[in-house]
Coordinates of C-alpha atoms in Angstrom, one line a residue:
X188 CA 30.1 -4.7 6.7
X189 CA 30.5 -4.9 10.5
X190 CA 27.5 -3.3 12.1
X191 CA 29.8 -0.8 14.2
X192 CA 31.6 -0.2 11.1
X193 CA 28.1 0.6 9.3
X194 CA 26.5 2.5 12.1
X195 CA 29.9 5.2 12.0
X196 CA 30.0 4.8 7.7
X197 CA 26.3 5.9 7.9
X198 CA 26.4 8.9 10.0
X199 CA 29.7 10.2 7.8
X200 CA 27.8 10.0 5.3
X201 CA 25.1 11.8 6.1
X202 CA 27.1 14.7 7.6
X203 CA 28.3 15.1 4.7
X204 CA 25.4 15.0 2.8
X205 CA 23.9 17.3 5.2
X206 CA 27.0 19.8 4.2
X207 CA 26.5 20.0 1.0
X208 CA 22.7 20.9 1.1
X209 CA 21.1 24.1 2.1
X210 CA 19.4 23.9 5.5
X211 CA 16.4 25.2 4.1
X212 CA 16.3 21.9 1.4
X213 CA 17.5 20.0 4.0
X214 CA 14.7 20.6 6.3
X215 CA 12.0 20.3 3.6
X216 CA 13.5 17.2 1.6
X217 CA 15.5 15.1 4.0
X218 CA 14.4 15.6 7.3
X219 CA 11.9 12.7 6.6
X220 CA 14.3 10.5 4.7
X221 CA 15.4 7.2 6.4
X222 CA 18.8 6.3 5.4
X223 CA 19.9 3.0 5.7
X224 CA 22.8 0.5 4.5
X225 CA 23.0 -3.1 4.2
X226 CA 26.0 -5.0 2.7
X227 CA 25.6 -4.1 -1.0
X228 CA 23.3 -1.3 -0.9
X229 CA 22.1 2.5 0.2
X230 CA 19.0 2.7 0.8
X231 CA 17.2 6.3 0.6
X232 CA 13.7 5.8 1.9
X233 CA 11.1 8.5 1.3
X234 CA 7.7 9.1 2.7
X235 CA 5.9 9.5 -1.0
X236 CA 6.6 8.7 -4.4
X237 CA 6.7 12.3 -5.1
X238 CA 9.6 13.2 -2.7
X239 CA 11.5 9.8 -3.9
X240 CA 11.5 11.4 -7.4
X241 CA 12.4 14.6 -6.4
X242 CA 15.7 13.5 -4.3
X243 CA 16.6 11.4 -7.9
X244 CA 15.5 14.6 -9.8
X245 CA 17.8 16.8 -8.1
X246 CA 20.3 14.7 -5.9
X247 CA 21.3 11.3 -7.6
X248 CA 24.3 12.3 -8.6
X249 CA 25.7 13.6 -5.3
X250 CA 24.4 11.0 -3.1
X251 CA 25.8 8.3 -6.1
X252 CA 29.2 10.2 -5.4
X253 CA 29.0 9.8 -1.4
X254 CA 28.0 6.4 -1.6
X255 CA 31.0 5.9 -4.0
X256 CA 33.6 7.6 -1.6
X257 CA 32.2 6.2 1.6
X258 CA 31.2 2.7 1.1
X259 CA 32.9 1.8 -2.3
X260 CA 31.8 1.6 -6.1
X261 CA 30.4 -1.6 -5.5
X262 CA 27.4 -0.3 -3.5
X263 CA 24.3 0.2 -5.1
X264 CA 21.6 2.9 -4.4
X265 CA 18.1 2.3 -4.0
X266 CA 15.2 4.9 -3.9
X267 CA 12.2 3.6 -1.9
X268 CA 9.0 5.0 -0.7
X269 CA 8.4 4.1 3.2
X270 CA 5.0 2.9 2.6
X271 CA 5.3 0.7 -0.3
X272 CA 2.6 -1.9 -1.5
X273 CA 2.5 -4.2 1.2
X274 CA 5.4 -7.1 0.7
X275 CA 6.2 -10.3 3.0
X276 CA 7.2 -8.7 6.4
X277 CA 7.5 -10.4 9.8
X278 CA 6.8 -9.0 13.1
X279 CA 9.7 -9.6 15.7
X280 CA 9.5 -12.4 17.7
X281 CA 10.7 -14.2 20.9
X282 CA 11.5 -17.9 20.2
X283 CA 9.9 -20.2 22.7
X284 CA 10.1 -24.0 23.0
X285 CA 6.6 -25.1 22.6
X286 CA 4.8 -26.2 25.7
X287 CA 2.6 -28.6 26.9
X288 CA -0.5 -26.4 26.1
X289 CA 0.8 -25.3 22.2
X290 CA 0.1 -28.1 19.5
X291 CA 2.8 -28.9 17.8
X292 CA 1.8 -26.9 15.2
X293 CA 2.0 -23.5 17.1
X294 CA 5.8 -23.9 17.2
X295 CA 7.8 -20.6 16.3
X296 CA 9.2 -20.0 13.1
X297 CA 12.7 -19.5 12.5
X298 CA 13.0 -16.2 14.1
X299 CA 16.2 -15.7 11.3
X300 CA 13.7 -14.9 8.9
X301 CA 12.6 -11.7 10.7
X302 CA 12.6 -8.2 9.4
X303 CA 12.6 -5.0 10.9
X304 CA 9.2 -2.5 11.0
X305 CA 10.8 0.2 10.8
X306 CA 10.1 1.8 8.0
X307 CA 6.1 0.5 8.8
X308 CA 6.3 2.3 12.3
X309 CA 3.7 4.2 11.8
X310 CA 1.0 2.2 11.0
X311 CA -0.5 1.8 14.5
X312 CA -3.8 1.9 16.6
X313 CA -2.9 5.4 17.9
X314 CA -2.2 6.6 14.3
X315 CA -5.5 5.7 13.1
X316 CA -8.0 8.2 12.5
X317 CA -11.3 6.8 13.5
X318 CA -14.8 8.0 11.9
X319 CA -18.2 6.3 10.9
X320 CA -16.9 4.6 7.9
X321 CA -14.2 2.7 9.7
X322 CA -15.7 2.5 13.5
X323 CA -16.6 -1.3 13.2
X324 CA -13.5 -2.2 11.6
X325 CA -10.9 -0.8 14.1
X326 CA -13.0 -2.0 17.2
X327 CA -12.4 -5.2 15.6
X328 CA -8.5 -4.8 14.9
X329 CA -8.4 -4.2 18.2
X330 CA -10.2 -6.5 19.4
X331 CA -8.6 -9.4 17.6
X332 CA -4.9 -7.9 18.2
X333 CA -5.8 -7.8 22.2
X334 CA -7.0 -11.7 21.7
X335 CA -5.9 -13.6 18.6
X336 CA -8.1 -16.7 17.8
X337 CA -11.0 -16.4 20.2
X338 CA -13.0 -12.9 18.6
X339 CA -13.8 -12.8 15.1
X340 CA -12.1 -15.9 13.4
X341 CA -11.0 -15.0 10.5
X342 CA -11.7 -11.1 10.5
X343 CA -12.4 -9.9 7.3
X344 CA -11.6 -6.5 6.4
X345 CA -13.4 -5.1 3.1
X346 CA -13.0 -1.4 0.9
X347 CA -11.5 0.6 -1.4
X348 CA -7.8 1.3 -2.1
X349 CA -6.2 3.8 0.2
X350 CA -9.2 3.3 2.7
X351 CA -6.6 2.5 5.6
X352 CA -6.9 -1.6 5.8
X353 CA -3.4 -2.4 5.5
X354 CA -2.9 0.1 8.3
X355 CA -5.1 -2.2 10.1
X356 CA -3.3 -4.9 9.3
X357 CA -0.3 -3.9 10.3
X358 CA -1.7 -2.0 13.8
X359 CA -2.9 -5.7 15.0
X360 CA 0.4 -7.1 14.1
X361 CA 2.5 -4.4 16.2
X362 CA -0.5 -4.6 19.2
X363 CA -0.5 -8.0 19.0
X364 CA 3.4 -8.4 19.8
X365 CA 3.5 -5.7 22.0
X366 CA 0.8 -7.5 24.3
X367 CA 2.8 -10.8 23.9
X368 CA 6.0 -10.5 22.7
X369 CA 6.6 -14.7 21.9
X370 CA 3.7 -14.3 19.1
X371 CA 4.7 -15.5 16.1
X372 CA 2.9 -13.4 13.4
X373 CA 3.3 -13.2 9.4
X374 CA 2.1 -10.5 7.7
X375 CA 2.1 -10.5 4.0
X376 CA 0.4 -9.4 0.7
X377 CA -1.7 -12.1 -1.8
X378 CA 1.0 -11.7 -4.2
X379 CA 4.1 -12.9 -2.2
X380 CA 2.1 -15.7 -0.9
X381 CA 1.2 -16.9 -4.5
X382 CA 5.0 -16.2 -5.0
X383 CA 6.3 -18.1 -2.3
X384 CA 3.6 -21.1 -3.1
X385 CA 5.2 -21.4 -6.7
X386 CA 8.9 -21.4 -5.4
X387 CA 7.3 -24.4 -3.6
X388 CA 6.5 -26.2 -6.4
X389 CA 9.5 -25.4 -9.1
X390 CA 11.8 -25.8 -5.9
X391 CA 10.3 -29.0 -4.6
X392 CA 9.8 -27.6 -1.2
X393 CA 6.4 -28.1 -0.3
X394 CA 7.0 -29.2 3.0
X395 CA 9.1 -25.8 3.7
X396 CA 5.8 -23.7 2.4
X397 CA 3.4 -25.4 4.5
X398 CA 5.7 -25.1 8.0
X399 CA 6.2 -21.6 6.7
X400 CA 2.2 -20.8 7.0
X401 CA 0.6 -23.4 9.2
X402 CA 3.1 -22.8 12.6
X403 CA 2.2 -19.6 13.3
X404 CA 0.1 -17.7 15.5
X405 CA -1.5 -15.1 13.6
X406 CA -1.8 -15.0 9.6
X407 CA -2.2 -11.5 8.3
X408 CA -3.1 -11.8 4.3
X409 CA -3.5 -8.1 2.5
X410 CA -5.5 -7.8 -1.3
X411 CA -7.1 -11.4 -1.4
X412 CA -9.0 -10.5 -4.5
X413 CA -5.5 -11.1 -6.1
X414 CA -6.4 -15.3 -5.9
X415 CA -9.1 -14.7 -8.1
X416 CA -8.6 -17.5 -11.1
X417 CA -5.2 -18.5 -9.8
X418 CA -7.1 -22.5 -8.3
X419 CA -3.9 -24.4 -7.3
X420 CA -3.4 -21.7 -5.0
X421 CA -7.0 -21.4 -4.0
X422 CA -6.4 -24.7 -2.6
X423 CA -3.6 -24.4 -1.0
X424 CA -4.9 -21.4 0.8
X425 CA -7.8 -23.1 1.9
X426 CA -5.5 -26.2 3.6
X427 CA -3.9 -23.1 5.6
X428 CA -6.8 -21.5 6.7
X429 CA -7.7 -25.1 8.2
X430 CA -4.9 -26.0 9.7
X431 CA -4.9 -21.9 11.5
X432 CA -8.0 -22.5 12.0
X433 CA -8.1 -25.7 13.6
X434 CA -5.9 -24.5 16.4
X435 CA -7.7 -21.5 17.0
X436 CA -4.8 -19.1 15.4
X437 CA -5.8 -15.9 14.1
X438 CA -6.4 -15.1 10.5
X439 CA -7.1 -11.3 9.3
X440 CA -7.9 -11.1 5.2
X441 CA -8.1 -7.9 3.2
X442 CA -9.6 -7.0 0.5
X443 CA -11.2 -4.4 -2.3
X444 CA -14.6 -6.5 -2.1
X445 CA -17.1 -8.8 0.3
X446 CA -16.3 -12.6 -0.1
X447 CA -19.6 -12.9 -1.8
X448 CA -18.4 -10.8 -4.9
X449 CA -14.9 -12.6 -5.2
X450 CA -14.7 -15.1 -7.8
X451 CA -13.7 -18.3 -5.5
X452 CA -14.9 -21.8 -4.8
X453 CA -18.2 -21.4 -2.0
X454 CA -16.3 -23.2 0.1
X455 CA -13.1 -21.0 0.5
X456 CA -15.7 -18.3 0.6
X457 CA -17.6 -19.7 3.3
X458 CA -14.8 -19.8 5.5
X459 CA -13.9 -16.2 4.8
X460 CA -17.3 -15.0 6.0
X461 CA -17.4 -17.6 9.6
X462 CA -16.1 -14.5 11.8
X463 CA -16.8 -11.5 11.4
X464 CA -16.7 -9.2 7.7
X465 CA -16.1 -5.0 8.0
X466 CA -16.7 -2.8 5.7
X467 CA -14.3 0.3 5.2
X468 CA -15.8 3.0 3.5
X469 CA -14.4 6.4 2.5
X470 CA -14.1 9.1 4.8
X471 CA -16.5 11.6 5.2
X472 CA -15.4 15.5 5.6
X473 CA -14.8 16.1 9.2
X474 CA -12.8 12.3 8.7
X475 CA -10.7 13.9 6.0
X476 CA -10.1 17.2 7.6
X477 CA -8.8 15.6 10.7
X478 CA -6.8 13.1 8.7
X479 CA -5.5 16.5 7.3
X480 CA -4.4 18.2 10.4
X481 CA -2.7 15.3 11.5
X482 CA -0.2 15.1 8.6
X483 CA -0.3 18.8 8.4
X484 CA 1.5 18.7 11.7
X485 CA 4.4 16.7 10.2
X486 CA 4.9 19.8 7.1
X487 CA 8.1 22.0 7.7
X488 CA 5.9 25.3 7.0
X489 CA 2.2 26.0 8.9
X490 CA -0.6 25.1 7.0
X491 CA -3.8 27.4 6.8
X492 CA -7.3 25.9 7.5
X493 CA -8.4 27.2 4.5
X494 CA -6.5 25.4 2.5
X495 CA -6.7 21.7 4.8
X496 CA -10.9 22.6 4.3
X497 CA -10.6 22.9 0.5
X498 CA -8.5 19.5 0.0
X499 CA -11.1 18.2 2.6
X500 CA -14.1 19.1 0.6
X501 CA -12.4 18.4 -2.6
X502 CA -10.2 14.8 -2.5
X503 CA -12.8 12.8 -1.2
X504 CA -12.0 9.2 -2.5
X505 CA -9.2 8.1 -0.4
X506 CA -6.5 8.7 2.4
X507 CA -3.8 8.0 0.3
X508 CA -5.2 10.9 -2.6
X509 CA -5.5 13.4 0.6
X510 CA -1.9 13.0 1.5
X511 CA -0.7 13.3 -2.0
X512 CA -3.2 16.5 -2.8
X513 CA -1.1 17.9 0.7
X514 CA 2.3 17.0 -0.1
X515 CA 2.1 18.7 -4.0
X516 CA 0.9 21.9 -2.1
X517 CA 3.5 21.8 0.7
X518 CA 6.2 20.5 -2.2
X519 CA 5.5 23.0 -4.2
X520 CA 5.6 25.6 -2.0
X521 CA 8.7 24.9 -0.7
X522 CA 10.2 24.5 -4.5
X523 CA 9.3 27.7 -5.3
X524 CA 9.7 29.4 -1.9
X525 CA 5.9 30.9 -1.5
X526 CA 3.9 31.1 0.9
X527 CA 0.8 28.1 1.0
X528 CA -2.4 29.8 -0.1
X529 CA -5.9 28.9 -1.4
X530 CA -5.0 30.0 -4.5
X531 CA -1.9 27.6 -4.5
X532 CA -3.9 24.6 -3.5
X533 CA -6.8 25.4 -6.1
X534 CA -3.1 25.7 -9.1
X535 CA -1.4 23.0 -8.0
X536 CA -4.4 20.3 -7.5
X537 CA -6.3 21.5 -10.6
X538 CA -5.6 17.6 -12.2
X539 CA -7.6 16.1 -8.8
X540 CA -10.5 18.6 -8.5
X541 CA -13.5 17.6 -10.9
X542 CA -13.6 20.1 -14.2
X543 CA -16.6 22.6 -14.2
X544 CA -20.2 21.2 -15.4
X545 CA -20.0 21.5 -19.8
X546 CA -16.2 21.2 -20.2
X547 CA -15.1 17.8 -20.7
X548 CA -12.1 16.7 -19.1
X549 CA -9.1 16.4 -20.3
X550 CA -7.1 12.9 -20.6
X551 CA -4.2 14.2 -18.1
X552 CA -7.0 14.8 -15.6
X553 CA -8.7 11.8 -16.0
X554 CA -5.7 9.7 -15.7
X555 CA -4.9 11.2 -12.3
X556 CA -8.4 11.1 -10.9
X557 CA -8.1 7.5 -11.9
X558 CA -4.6 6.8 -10.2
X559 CA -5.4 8.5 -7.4
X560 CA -8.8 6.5 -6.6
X561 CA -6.4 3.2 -7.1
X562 CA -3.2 4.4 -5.2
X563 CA -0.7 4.3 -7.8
X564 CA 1.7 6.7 -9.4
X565 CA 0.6 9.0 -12.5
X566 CA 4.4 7.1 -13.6
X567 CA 3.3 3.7 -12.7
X568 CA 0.3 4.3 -15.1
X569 CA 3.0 5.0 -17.8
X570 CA 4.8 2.6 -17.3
X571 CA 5.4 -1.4 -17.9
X572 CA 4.1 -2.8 -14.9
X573 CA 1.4 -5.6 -15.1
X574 CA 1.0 -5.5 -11.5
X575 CA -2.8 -5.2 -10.1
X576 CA -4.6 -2.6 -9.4
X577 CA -2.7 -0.9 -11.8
X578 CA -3.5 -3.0 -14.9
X579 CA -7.1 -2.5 -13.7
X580 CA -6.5 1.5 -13.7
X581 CA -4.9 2.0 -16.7
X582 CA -7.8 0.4 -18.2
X583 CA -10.2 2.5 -16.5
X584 CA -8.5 5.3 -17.4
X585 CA -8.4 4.0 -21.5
X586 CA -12.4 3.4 -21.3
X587 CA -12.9 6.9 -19.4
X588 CA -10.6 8.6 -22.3
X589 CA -12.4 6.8 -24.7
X590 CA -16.0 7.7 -23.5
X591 CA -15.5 11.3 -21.7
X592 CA -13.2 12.7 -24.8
X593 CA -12.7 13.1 -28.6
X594 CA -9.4 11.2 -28.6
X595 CA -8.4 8.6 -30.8
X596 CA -7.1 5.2 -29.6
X597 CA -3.7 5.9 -30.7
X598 CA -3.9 9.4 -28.9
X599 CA -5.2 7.5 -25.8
X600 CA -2.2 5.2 -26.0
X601 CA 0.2 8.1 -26.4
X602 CA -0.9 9.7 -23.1
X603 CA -0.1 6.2 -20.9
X604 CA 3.4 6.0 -22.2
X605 CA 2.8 5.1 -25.8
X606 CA 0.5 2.4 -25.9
X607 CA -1.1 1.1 -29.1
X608 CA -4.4 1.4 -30.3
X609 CA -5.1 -2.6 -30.3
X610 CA -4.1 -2.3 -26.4
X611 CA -6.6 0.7 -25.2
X612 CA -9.4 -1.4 -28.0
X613 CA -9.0 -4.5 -25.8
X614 CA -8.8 -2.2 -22.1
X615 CA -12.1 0.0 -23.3
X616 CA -14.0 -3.9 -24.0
X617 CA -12.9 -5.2 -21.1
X618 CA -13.8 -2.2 -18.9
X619 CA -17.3 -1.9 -20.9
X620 CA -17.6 -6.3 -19.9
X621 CA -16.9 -5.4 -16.5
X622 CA -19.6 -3.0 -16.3
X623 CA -22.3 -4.7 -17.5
X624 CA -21.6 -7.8 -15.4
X625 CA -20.5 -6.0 -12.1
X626 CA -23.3 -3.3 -10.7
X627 CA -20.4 -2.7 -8.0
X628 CA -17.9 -1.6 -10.0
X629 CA -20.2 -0.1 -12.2
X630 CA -21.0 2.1 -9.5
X631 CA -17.4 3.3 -9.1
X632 CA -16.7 4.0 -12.3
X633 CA -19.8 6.2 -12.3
X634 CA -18.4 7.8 -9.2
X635 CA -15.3 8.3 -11.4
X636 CA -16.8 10.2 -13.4
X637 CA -18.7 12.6 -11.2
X638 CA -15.2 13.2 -9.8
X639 CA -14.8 14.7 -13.7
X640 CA -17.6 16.7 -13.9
X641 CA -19.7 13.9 -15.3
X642 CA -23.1 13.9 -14.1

């Protein structure tokens, strides 16, 4: 499809989409929807998982039919969520010849290989909301995206889920280009990498992995802890940090612990821990609340304080459990066309808030305490996916069942989408082995548990 051809297809189609919804809906459920088309495909891009359901909920069918009439039966529609997991992604760049002070291992890549940010736009400096558990960590960002390879070589960035790192990660990629536009930067989760290195080996194309990762100015790596056990490409990882490293190119790593509690060869680990290590912790309450007002900002109806100061004092784990408490209330409201209250924030986030001392908690609370501590979908932890941190979730969320309830193992099972009882045996063991052997995350699953009303 031509691109002037797909620029007029796209705006026809949404016109017409926009005709056939009220403005009201329109303003509440599309207004922040990225529309995009490649050859094959529609792409509807949503800000959460929660919108991206609704729009397939209640709109599938006539945005299946537009799609149809305007670009053909052949095109497929996909539902995505604008902040996804973090997946390979390249930052623009300017090809340059090398010159006569770039090794020849600073070369360019292929700038065909690029993608567009636009969807990851938002993840910038200026976006950032800075407070005493993240302070060190974004003077360091920034000081490593305003000079890559001479402060803090490799920069290690350490917390939680939903604790803002891949933000970070991202903010030094679009800083770093914007300061000079001929960097060459990759940016890109554990899991690709490990994907890319096997395509490698079954493809017998070695040569195209290690020009892929060595030639390039500034390696951004998200959710390390995902090498853990994985040794071949341990090793290979630890050639490419060399070889970055060598040349004075910058290297940023992310991850959910310090390098001394991942499960690596000292040497790898050594490495990781030469420049400089920062810890993000959670937020504290004046953190949230202005993390709060700033999204409030973006909702289509005003938001009291009352309510932004109960989800402040309330969802205290992460920023990416604040933003889903907000947008249920503001979804909700809009659904049922009333007017945001206190009392409407206390209904609607009654699964998030921890149960009153003496009544133990029930499994559907406990399951979304636990996804929303991890960052994933209360239909992720239903589902089939094997992915990590979800596999370590569901898990938690078996052994928390299992501890904090009456239910059966089958029962258990039943409640994350029909599991058996041999399944949440061997997650309650492996959760009660992790326990015992890792004070760490012993701690967090007793912080878990005080989010349930379990002192």
């Amino acid at each position: 499809m031509a691109e002037p051809h797909r620029v007029t297809r796209r705006a026809e189609l949404i016109a017409s989409l926009r005709s056939n919804v009220s403005p009201s809906k329109w303003s509440t459920w599309f207004s922040g929807v990225h529309i995009e088309l490649t050859e094959q495909t529609l792409d509807v891009v949503a800000p959460s998982d929660f919108h991206s359901h609704w729009l397939q909920d209640h709109y599938r069918e006539l945005i299946a039919s537009l799609a149809s009439d305007y670009l053909g039966t052949d095109v497929a529609v996909r539902y995505l969520i604008a902040s996804p997991p973090l997946k390979e992604f390249e930052f623009p760049a300017i090809p340059v010849p090398p010159s006569s002070d770039r090794s020849p291992e600073a070369a360019v890549p292929d700038s065909s290989l690029e993608r567009s940010s636009r969807y990851l736009d938002k993840y910038v400096f200026d976006n950032f909301v800075v407070g005493p558990s993240n302070r060190l960590a974004l003077a360091a960002a920034m000081a490593v995206a305003e000079k890559p390879g001479q402060h803090y070589n490799p920069l290690f960035l350490y917390g939680g889920a939903g604790l803002g790192k891949t933000h970070l990660l991202y903010a030094i990629g679009h800083s770093a280009l914007a300061i000079r536009p001929d960097t060459s930067i990759r940016c890109i989760s554990s899991e690709t990498f490990f994907n890319n290195f096997v395509d490698g080996i079954r493809r017998k194309r070695m040569d195209d992995f290690k020009h892929r990762y060595r030639t390039i100015d500034l390696l951004l790596l998200d959710d390390v802890q995902f090498f853990q056990g994985k040794e071949q490409v341990l090793e290979e990882l630890f050639h490419t940090f060399n070889a970055l490293h060598q040349y004075d190119k910058q290297i940023v790593l992310t991850c959910d612990r310090p390098p001394k509690d991942l499960g690596i060869e000292e040497r790898l680990r050594s490495r990781f821990q030469w420049g400089l290590l920062a810890d993000i912790g959670p937020p504290d309450v004046e953190t949230r609340l202005a993390i709060l007002r700033r999204y409030a900002g973006y909702a289509p109806k005003q938001i009291p304080d009352a309510v932004l100061d109960f989800i402040a004092q309330h969802i205290t784990d992460n920023i990416r459990e604040l933003e889903g408490a907000l947008t249920k209330v503001t979804a909700f409201a809009a659904l049922a066309q009333e007017p945001i209250t206190l009392e409407l924030a206390h209904e609607q986030l009654a699964d998030l808030i921890p149960t009153p001392s003496g009544q133990p908690p029930t499994a559907a609370a406990i399951i979304a305490v636990v996804a929303a501590s991890y960052g994933v979908s209360l239909t992720d932890m239903e589902g089939p996916s094997r992915r990590e941190p979800l596999v370590t979730a569901r898990q938690i969320a078996m052994y928390l069942c299992r501890t904090l309830t009456e239910l059966s193992l089958p029962k258990i099972g039943k409640h994350l989408g029909g599991r058996d009882h041999s399944t949440v045996l061997h997650g309650v063991k492996k959760i009660t082995r992790l326990i015992a052997a890792d004070p760490q995350f012993a701690h967090r699953i007793a912080d878990l548990s005080k989010k349930l009303g379990i002192t």
